Short mmCIF file of C-alpha atoms and ligand atoms in Angstrom, two decimals:
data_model
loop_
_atom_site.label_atom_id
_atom_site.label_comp_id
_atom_site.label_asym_id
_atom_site.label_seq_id
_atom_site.Cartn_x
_atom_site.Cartn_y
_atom_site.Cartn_z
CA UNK A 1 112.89 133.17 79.01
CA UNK A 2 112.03 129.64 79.35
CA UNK A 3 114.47 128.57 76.34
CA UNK A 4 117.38 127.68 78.71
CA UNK A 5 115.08 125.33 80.28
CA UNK A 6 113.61 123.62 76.68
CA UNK A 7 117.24 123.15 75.68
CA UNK A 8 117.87 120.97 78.85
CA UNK A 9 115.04 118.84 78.38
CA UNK A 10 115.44 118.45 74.84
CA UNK A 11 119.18 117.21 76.04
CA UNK A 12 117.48 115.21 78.53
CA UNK A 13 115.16 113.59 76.13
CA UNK A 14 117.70 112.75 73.87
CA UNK A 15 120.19 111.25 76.66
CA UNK A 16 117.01 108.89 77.31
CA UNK A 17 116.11 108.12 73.76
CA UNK A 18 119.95 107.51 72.98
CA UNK A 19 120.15 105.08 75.37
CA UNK A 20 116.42 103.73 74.69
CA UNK A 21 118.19 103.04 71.25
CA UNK A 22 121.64 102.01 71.78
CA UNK A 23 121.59 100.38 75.51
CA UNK A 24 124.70 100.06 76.99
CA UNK A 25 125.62 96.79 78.34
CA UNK A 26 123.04 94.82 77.43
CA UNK A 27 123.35 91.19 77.09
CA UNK A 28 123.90 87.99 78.91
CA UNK A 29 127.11 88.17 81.58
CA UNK A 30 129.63 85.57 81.85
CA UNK A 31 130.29 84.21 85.58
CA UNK A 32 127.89 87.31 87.29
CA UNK A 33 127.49 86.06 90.60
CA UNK A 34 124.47 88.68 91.37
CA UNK A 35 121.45 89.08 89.75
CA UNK A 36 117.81 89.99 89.96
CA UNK A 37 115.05 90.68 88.05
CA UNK A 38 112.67 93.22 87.38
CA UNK A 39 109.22 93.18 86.62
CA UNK A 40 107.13 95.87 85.59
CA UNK A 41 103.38 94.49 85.12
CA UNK A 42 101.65 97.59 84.30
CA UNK A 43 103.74 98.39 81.61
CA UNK A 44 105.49 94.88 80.60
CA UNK A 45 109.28 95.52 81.46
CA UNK A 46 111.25 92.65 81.86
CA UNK A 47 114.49 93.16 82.77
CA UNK A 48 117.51 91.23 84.43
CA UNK A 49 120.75 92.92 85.75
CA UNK A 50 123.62 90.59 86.04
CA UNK A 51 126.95 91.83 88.17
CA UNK A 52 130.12 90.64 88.56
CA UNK A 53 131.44 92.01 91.90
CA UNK A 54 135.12 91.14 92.85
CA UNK A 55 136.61 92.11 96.05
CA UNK A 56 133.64 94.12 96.91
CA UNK A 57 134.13 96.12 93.46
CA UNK A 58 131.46 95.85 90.91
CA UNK A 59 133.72 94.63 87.95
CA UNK A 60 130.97 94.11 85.03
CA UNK A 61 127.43 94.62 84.74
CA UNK A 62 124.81 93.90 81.86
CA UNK A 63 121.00 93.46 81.74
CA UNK A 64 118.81 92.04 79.58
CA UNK A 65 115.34 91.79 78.66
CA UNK A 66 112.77 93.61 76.89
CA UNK A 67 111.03 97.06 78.49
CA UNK A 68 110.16 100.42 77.11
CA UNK A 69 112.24 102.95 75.92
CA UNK A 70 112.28 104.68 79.83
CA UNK A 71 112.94 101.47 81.13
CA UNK A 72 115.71 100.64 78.79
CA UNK A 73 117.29 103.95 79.41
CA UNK A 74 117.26 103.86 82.91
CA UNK A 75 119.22 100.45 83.14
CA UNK A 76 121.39 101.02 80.55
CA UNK A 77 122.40 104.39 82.03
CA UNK A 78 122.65 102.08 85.47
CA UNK A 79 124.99 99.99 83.93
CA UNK A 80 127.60 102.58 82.94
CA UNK A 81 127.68 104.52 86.07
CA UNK A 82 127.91 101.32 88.39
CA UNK A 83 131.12 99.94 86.52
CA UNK A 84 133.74 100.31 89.33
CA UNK A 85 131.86 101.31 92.19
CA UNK A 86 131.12 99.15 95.10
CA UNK A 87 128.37 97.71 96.38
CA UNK A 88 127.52 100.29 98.54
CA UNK A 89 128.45 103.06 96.24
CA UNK A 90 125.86 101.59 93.59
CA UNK A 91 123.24 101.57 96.21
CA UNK A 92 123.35 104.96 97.05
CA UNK A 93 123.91 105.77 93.65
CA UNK A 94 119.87 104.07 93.11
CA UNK A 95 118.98 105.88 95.87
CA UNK A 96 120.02 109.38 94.32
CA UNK A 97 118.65 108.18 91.07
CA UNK A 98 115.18 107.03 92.92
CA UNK A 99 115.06 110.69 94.44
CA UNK A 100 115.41 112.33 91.35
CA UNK A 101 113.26 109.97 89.52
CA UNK A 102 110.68 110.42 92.16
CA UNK A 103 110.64 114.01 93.00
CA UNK A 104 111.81 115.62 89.83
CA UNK A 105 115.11 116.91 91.85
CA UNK A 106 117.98 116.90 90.19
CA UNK A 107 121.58 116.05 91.63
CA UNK A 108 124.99 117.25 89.76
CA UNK A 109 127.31 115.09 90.41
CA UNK A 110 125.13 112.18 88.88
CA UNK A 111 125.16 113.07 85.69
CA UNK A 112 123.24 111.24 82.83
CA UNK A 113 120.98 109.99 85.30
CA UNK A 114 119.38 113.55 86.40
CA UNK A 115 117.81 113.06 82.55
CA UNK A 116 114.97 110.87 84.10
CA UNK A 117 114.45 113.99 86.60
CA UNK A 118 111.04 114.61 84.31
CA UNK A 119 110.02 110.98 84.81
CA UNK A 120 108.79 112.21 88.07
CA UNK A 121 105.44 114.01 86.59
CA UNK A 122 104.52 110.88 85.26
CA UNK A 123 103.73 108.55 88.16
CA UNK A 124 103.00 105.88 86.29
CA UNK A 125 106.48 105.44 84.53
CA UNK A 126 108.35 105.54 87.58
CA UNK A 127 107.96 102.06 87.97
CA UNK A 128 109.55 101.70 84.45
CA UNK A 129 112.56 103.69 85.38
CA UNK A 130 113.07 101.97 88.87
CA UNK A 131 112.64 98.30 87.84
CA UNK A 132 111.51 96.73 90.55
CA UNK A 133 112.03 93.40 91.31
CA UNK A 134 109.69 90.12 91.40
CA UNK A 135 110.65 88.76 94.66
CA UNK A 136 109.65 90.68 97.53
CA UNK A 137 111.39 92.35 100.42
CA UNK A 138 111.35 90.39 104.00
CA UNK A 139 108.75 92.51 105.51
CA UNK A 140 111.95 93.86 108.27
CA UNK A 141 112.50 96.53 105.75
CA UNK A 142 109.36 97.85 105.73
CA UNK A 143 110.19 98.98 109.52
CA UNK A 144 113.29 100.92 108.65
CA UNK A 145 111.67 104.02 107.98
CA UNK A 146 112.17 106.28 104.73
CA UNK A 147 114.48 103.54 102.88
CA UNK A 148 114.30 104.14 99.42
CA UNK A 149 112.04 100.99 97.73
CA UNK A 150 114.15 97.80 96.38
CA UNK A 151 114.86 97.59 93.02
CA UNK A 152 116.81 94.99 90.94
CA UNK A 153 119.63 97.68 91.81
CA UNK A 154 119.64 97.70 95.34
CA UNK A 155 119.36 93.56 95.14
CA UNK A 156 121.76 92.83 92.32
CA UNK A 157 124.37 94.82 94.47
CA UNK A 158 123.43 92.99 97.58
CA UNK A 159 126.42 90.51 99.10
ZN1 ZN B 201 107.94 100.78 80.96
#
């Protein structure tokens, strides 16, 4: 009964180890005029996303860095669904991806990224799949209630 559900993960696992491999985007980016950088100290992640955003359209995107293979994944998979969104689209696209990768829950119509829905029973690789950045957040966020937490995402996409 439970082989539906090994299949899945095994998909899921390989979406994450396929792009753990063979990241997407990765390298430097020519004229990005947004970027931040993520830090991960407890596991060593290093990552910075680079964007080129034209007319409020995110026109190219690549990271770079070193991480884990969760960490990796996560940007890499980033990278291809934020190619042509906005701004805003990309941020709510993090948030979705921070639910999932938080609670476990897993939304449709985001695809490849409901892979890292298992990341959730491992607390400490959240942080790996969410890249948070180095620089911290004016402390008038913290008073906006249940905003999702800032990662390189949610900055790099900032005007
Ligand atoms: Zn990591």
């Amino acid at each position: 009964m439970t082989g539906l559900f090994d299949d899945l993960r095994d998909l899921y696992q390989e979406v994450i180890l396929d792009h753990g491999r063979k990241p997407r985007n990765f390298g430097a980016l020519e004229g990005a005029n947004r970027e931040a950088h993520g830090h991960n100290p407890l596991c060593g992640d290093k990552l910075d996303v680079r964007l080129l955003v034209k007319d409020g359209i995110v026109e190219d995107v690549k990271f770079e860095g070193a991480g884990c293979a969760i960490s990796v994944a996560s940007a890499s998979l980033m990278t291809t669904q934020a190619k042509g969104k906005t701004a805003a689209e990309v941020q709510a696209l993090y948030k979705n991806f921070h639910e999932i990768v938080t609670t476990g829950k897993e939304q449709e119509e985001i695809s490849d990224l409901a892979a890292f829905a298992g990341v959730h029973a491992f607390p400490a690789r959240i942080k790996c799949a969410t890249a948070k950045p180095t620089r911290t957040e004016p402390p008038a966020s913290e008073s906006q209630g249940r905003r999702s937490p800032p990662s390189v995402w949610t900055l790099a996409s900032r005007p």
